[in-house]
PDB file of C-alpha atoms and ligand atoms in Angstrom:
ATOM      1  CA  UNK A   1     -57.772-121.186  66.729  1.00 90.00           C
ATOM      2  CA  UNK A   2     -55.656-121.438  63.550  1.00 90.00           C
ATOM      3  CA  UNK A   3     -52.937-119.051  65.818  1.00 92.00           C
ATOM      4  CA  UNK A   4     -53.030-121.757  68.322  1.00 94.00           C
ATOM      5  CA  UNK A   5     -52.786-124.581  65.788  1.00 95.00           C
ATOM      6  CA  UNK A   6     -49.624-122.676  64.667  1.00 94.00           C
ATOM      7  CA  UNK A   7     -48.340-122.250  67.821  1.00 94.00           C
ATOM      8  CA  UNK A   8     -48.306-126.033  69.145  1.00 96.00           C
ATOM      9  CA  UNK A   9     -47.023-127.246  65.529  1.00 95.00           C
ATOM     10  CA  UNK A  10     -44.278-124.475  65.235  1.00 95.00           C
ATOM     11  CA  UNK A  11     -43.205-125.690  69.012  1.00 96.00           C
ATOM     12  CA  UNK A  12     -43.129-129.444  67.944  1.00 95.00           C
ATOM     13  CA  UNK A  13     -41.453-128.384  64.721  1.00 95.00           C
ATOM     14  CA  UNK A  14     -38.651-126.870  66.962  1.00 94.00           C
ATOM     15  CA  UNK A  15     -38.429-130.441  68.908  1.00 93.00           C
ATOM     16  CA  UNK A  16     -38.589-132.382  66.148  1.00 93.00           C
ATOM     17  CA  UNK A  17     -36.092-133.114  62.943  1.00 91.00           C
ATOM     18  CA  UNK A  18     -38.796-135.336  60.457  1.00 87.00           C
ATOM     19  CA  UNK A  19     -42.026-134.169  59.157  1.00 94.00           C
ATOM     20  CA  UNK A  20     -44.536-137.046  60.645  1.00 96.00           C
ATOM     21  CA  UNK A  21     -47.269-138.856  57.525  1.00 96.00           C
ATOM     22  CA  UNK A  22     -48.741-140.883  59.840  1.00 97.00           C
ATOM     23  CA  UNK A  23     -50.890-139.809  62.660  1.00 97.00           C
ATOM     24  CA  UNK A  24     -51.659-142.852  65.289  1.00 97.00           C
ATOM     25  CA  UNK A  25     -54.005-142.205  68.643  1.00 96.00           C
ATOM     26  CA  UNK A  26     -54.148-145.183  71.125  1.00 93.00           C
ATOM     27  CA  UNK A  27     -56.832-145.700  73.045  1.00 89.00           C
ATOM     28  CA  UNK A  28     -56.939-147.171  77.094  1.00 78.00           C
ATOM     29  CA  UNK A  29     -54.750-150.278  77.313  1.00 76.00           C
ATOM     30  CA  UNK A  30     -53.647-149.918  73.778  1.00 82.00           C
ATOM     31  CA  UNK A  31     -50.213-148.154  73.974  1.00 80.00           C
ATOM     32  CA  UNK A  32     -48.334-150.781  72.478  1.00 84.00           C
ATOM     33  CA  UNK A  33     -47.716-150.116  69.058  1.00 90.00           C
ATOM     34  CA  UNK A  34     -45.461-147.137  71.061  1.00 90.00           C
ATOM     35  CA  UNK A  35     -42.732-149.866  71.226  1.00 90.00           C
ATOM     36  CA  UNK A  36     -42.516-150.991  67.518  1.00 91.00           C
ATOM     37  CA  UNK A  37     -41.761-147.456  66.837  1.00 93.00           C
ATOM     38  CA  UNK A  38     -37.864-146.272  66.661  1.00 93.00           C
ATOM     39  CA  UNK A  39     -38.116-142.763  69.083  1.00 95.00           C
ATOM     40  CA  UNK A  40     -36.880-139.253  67.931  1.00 94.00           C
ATOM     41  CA  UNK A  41     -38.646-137.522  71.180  1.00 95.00           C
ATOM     42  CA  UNK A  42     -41.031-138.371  73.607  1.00 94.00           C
ATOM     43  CA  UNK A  43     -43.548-135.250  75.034  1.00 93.00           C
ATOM     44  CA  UNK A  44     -45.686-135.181  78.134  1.00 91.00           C
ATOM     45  CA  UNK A  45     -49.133-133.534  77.000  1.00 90.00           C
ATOM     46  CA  UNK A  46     -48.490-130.964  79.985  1.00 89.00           C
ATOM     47  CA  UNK A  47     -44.994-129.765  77.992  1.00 90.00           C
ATOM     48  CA  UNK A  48     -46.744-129.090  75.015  1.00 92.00           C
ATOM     49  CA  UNK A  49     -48.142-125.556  74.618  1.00 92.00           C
ATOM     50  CA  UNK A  50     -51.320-125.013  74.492  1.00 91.00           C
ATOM     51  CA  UNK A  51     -52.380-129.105  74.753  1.00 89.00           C
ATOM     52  CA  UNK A  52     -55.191-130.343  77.316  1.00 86.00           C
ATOM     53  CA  UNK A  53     -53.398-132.730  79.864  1.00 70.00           C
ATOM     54  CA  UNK A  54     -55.354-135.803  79.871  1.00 61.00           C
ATOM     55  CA  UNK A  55     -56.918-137.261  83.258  1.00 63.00           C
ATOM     56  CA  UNK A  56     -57.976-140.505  83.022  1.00 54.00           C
ATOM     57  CA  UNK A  57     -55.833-143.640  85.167  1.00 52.00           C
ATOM     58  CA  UNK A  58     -54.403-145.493  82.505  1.00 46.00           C
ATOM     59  CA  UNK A  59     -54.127-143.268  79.695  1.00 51.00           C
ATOM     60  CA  UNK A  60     -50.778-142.291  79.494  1.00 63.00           C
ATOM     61  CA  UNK A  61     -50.510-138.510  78.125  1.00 87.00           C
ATOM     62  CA  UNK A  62     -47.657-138.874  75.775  1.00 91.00           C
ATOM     63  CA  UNK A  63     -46.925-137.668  72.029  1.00 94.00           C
ATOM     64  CA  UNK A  64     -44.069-139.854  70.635  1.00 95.00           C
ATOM     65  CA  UNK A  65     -42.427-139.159  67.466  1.00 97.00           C
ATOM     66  CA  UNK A  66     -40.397-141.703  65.431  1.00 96.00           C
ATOM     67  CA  UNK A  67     -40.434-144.204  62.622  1.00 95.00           C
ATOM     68  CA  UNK A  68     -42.328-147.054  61.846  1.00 95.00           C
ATOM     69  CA  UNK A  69     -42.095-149.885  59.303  1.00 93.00           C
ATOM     70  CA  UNK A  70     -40.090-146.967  57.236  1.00 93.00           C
ATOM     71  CA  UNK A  71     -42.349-143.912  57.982  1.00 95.00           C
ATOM     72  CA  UNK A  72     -42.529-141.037  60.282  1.00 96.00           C
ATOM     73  CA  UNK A  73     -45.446-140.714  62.756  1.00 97.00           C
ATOM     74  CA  UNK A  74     -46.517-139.278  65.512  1.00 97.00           C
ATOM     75  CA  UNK A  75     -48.366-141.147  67.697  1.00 96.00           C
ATOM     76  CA  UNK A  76     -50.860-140.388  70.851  1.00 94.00           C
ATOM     77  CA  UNK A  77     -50.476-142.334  73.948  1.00 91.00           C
ATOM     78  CA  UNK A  78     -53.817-141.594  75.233  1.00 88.00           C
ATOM     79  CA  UNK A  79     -56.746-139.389  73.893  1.00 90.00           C
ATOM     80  CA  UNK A  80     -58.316-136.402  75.229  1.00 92.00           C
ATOM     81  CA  UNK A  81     -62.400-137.705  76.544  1.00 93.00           C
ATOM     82  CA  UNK A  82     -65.246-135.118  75.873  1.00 95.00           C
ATOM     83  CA  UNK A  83     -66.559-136.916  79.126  1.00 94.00           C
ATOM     84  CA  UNK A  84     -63.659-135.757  80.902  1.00 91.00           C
ATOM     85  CA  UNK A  85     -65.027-132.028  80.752  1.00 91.00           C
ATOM     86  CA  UNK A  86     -62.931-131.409  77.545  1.00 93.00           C
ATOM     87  CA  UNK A  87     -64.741-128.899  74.768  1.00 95.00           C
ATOM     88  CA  UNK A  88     -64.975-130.662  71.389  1.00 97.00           C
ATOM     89  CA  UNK A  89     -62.344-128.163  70.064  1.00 95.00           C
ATOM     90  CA  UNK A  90     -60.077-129.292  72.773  1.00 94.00           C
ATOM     91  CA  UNK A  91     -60.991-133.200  72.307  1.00 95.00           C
ATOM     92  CA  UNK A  92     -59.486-132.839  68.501  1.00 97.00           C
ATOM     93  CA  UNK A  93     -57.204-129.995  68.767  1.00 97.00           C
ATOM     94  CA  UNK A  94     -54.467-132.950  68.802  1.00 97.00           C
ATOM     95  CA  UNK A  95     -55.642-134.064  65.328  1.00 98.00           C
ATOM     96  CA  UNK A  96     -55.784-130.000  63.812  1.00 98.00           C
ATOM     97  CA  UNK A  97     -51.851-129.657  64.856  1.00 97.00           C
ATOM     98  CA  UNK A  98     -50.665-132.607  63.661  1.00 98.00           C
ATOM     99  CA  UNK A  99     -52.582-132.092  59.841  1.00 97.00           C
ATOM    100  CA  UNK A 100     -50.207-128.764  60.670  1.00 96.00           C
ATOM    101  CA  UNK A 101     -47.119-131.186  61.055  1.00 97.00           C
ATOM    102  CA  UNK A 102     -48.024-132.573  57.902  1.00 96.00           C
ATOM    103  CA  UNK A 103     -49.906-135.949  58.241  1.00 97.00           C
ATOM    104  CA  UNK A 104     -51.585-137.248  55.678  1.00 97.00           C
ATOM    105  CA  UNK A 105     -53.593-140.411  57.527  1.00 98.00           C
ATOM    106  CA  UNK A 106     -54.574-140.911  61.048  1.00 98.00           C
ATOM    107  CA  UNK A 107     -54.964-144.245  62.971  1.00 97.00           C
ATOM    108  CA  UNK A 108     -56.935-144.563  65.647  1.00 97.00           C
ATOM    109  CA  UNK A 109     -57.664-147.363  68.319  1.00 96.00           C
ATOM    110  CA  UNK A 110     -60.307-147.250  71.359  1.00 95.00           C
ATOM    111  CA  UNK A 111     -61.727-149.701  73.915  1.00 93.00           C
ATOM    112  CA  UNK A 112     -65.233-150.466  72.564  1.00 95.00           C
ATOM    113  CA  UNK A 113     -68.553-152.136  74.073  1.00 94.00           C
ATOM    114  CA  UNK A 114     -69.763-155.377  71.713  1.00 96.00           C
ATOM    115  CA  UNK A 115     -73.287-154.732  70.516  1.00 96.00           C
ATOM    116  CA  UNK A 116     -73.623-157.283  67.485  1.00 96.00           C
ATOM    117  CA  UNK A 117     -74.705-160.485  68.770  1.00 93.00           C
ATOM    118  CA  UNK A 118     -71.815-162.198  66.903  1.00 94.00           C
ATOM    119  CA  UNK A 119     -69.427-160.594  68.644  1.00 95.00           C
ATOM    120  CA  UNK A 120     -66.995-161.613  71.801  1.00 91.00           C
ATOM    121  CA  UNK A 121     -64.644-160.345  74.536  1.00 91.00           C
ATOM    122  CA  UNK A 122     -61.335-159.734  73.105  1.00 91.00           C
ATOM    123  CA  UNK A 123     -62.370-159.660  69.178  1.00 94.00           C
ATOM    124  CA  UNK A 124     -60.748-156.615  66.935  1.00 96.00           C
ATOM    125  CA  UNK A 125     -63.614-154.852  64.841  1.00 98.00           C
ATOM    126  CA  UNK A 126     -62.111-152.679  61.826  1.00 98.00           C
ATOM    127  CA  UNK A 127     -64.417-149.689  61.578  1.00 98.00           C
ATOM    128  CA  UNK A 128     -65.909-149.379  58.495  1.00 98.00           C
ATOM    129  CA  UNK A 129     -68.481-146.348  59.506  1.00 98.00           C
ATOM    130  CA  UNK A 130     -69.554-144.532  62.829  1.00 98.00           C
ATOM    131  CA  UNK A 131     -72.798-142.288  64.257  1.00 98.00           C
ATOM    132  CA  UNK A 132     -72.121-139.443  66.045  1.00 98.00           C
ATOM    133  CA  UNK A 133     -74.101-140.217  69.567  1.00 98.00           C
ATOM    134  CA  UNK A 134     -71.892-136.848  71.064  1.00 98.00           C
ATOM    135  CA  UNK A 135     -74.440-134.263  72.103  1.00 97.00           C
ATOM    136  CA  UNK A 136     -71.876-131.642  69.513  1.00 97.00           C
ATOM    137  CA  UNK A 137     -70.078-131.978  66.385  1.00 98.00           C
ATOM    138  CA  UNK A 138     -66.512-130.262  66.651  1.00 98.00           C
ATOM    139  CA  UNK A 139     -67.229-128.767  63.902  1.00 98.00           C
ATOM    140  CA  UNK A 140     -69.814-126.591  65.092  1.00 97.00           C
ATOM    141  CA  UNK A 141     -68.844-122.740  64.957  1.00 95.00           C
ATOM    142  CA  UNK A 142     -67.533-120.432  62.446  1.00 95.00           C
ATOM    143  CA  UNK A 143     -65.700-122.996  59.940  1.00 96.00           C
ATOM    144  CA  UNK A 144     -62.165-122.490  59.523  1.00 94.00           C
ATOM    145  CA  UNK A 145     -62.028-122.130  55.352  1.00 94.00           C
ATOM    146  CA  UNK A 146     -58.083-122.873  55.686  1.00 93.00           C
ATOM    147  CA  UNK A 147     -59.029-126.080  57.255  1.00 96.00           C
ATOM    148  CA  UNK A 148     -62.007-127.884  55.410  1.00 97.00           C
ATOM    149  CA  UNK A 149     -65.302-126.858  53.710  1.00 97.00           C
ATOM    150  CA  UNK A 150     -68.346-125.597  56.013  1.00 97.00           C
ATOM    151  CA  UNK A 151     -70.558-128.751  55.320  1.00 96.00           C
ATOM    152  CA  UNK A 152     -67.920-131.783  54.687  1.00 96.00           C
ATOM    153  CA  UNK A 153     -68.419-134.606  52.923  1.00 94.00           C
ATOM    154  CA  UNK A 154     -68.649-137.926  55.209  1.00 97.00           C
ATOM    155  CA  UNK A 155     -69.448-140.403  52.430  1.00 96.00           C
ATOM    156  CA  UNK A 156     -66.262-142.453  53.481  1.00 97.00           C
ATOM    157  CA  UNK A 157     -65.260-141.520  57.124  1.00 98.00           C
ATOM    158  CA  UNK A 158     -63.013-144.525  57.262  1.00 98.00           C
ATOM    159  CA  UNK A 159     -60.553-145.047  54.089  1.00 97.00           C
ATOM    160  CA  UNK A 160     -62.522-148.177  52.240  1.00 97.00           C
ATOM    161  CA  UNK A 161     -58.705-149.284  50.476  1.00 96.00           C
ATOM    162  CA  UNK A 162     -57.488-149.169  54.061  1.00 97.00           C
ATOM    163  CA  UNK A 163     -59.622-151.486  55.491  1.00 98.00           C
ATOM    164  CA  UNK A 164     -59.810-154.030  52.191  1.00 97.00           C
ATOM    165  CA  UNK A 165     -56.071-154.190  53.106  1.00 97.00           C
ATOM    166  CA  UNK A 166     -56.230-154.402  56.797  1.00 97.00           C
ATOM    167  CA  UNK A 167     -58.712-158.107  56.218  1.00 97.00           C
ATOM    168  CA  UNK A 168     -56.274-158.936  53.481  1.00 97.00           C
ATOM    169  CA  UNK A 169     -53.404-158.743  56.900  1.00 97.00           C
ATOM    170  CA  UNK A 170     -55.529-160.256  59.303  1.00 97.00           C
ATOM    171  CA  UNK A 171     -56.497-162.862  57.274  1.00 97.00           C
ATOM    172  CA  UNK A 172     -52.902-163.869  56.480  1.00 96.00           C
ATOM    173  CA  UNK A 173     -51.708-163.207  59.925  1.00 95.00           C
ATOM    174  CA  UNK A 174     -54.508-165.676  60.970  1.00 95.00           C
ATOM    175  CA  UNK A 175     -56.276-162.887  63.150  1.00 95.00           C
ATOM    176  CA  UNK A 176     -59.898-163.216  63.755  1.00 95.00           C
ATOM    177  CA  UNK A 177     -61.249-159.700  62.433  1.00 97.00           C
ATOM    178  CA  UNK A 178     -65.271-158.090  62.565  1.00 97.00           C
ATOM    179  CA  UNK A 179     -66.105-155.187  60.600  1.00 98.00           C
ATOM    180  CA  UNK A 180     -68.535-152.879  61.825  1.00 98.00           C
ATOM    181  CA  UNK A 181     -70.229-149.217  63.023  1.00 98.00           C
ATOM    182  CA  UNK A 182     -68.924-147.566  65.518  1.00 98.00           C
ATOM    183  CA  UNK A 183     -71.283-145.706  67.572  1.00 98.00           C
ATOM    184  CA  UNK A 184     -69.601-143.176  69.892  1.00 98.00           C
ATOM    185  CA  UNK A 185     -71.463-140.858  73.037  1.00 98.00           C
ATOM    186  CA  UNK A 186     -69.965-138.619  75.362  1.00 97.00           C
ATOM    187  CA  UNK A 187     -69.957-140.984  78.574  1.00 90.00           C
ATOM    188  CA  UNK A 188     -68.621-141.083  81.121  1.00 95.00           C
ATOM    189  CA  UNK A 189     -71.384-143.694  81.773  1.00 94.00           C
ATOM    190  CA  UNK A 190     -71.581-147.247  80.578  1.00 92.00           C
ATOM    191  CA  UNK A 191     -75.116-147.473  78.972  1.00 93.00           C
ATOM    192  CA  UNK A 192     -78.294-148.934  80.112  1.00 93.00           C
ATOM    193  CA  UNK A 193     -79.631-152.071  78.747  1.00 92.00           C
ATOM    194  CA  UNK A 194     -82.131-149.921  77.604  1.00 93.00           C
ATOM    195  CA  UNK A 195     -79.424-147.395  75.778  1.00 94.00           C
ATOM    196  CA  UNK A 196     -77.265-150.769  74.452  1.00 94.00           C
ATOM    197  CA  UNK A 197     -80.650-151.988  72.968  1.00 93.00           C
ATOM    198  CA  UNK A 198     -81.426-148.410  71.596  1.00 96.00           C
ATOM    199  CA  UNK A 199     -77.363-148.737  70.123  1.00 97.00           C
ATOM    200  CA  UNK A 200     -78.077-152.186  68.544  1.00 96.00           C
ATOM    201  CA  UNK A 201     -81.404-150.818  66.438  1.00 96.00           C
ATOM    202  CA  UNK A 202     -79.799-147.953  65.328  1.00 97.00           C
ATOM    203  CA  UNK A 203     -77.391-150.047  63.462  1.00 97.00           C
ATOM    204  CA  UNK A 204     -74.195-149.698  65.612  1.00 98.00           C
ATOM    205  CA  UNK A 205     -72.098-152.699  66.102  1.00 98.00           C
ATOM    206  CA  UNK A 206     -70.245-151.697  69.083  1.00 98.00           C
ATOM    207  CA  UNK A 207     -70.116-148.256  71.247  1.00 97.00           C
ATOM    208  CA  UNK A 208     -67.535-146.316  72.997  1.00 97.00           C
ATOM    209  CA  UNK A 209     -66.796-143.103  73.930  1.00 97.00           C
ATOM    210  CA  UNK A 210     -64.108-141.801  71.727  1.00 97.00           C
ATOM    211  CA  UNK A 211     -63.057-141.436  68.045  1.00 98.00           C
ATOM    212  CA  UNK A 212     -65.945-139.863  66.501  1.00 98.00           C
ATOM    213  CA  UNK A 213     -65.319-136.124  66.631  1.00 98.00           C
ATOM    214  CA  UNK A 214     -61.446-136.773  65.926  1.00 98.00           C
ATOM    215  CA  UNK A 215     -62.550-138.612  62.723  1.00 98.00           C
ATOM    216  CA  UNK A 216     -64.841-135.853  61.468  1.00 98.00           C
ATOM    217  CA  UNK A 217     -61.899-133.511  62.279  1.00 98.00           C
ATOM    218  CA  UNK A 218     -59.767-135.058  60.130  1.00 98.00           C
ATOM    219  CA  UNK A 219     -61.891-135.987  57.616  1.00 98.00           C
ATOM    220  CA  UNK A 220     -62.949-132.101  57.276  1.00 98.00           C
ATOM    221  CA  UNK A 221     -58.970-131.866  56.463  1.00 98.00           C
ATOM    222  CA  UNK A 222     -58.914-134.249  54.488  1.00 97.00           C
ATOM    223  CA  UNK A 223     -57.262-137.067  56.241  1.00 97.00           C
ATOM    224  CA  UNK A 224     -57.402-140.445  55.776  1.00 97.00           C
ATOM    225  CA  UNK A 225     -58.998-142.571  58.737  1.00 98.00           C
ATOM    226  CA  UNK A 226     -58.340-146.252  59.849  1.00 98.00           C
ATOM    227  CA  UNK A 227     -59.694-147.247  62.547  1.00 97.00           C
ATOM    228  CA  UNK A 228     -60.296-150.727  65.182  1.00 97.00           C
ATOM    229  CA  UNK A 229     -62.398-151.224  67.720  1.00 97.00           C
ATOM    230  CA  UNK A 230     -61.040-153.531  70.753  1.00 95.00           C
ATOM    231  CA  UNK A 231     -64.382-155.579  71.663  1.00 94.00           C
ATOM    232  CA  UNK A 232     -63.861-155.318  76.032  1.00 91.00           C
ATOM    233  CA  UNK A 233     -67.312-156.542  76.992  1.00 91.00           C
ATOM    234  CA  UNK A 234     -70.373-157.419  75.219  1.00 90.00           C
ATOM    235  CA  UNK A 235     -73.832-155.753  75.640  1.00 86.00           C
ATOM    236  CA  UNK A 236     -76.151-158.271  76.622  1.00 73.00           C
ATOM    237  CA  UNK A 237     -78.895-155.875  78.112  1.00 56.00           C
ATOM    238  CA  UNK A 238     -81.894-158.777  78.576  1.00 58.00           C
ATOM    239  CA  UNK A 239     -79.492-161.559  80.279  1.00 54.00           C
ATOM    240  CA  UNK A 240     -76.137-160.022  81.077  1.00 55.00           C
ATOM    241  CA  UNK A 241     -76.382-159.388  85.182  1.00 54.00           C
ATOM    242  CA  UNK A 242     -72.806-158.998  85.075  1.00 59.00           C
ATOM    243  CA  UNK A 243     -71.684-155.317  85.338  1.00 61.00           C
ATOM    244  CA  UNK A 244     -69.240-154.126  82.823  1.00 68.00           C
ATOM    245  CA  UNK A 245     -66.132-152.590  85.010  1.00 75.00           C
ATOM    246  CA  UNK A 246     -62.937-149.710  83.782  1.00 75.00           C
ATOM    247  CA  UNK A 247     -60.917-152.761  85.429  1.00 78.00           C
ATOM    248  CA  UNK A 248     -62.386-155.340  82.799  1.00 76.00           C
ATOM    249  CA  UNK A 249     -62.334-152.775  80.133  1.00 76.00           C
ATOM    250  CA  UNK A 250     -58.778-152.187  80.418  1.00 79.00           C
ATOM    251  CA  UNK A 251     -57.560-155.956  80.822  1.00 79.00           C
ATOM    252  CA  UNK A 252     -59.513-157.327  77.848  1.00 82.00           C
ATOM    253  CA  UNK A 253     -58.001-154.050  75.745  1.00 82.00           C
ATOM    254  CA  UNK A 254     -54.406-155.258  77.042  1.00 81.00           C
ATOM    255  CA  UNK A 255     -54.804-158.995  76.063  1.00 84.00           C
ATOM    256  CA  UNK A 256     -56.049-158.358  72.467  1.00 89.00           C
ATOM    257  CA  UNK A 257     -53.571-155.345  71.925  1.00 90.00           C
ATOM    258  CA  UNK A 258     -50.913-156.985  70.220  1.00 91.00           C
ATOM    259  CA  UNK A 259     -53.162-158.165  67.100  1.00 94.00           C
ATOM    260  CA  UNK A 260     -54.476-154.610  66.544  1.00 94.00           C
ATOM    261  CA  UNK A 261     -50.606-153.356  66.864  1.00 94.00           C
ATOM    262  CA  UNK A 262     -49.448-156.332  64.129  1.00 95.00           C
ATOM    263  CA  UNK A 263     -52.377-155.694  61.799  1.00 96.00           C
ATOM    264  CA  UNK A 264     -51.849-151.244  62.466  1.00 96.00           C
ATOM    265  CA  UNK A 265     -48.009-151.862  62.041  1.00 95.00           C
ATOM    266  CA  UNK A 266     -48.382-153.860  58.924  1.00 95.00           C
ATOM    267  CA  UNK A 267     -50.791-151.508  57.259  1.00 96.00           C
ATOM    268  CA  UNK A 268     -48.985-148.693  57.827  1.00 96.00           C
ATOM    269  CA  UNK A 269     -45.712-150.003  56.163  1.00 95.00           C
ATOM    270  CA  UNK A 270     -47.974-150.678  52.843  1.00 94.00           C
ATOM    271  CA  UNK A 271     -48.681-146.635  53.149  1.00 93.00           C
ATOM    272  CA  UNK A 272     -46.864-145.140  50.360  1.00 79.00           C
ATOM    273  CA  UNK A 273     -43.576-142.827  51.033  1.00 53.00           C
ATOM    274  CA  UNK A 274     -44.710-139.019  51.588  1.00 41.00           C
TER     275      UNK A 274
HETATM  276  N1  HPA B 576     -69.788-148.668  76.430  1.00 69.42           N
HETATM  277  C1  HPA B 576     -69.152-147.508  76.157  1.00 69.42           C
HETATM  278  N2  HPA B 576     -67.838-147.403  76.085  1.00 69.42           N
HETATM  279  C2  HPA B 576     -67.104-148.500  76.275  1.00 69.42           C
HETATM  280  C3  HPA B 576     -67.692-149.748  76.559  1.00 69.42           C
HETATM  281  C4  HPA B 576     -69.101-149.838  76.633  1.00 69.42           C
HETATM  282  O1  HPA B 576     -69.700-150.900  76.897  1.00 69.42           O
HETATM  283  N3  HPA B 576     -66.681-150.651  76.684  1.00 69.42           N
HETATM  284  C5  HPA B 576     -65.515-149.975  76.471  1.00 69.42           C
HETATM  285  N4  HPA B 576     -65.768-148.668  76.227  1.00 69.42           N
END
């Protein structure tokens, strides 16, 4: 694994002139942020060695290097899904090369299902925890010492100065923020009402199907996470008889897009220099 790490990094390295501290992956609908960023090079996932090429309609399957607000990052247009068939080694290998490259926080975005009552369509939630729904842990397996510890800490998944700056930018940007837990599961289903219920008393405040296992890769590296959840639809299991759609999911995620990019852009140009 670590060869393969090396491998990918050393052939993005080759590509590449600046040594990326910021790590961004966008979720479905939420490529934005891609065009506040200055470009060195753009990749297609199937041109890098070694990288999964990502399946989904919508999701875009690009790496783009460049700067933003000042600092180098390298940013994901698109994810790799465990639901699409995807190991959980392959889901965050992404996340393993570009610690290699030399990042020192990772953003992430996803499209997210609404489980706290408060909540509607189109609202930003900054994620100030998560629960691991994923039937694995990518960390499962012989640990790789050079990487992390074999039982990581997760006291603080998501970066708690991070977020107390993130309010501090909605709030002055006049953007309607929730904080909340992220639930994530492997999909590719939507859940029950039953499941969306089950979400709710476990103390999730909205569910998706992403960002989990690329968190507690990069948090067993030692990464610093920030992360917001795009609210697409609301679980209303005992009086919503309206079926939650990819179609829905992906317009509500394009509407609300530019407030996560503003508040994402923002933050990141408070990061200190690396
Ligand atoms: N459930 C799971 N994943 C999702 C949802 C949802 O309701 N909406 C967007 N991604």
């Amino acid at each position: 694994m670590i060869e393969k790490i090396k491998k990918t990094s050393g052939y993005l390295q080759s590509q590449v002139k600046a040594k990326p501290a910021v790590g961004i992956i966008l979720g479905s609908g939420l490529g934005g942020l891609v065009n506040s960023i200055s470009v060195e090079k753009i990749l297609d996932y199937n041109e890098i060695p070694a990288f999964p090429v990502s399946t989904v309609e919508g999701h875009k399957g690009k790496l783009i290097f460049g700067n933003l607000e000042g600092k180098n990052v390298v940013a994901m247009q698109g994810r790799f899904h465990y639901y699409e068939g995807y190991s959980m080694q392959e889901v965050t290998f992404p996340v393993r090369v570009m610690k290699m490259l030399g990042i020192k926080h990772l953003f992430l975005s996803n499209a997210a299902g609404g489980l706290n009552k408060a909540f509607e369509a189109g609202d930003l939630m900054i994620i100030r925890d998560h629960i691991n729904q994923f039937p694995d842990n990518p960390l499962r397996g012989k640990n790789l010492e050079a990487l992390g510890s074999r039982f990581p800490e997760m006291s603080e998944p998501y970066d708690k100065t991070l977020i107390a700056k993130a309010k501090k930018i909605a709030k002055e940007n006049k953007i309607k923020v929730q904080t909340g837990v992220y639930v994530g599961s492997s999909g590719p289903t939507l859940e029950t009402p039953a499941e969306y219920r089950h979400f709710r008393i476990i103390g999730a405040d909205a569910t998706g199907m992403s960002t989990v296992p690329e968190v507690i890769t990069a948090r067993h590296m030692n990464i610093t996470c920030f992360g917001i959840s795009v609210i697409t639809n609301l679980a209303e299991p005992e009086d919503n008889d309206l079926p939650t759609t990819h179609d829905e999911v992906q317009k509500v995620a394009e509407t609300a897009e530019p407030k996560m990019t503003l508040i994402f852009r923002k933050l990141i140009a408070t990061l200190d220099e690396q």
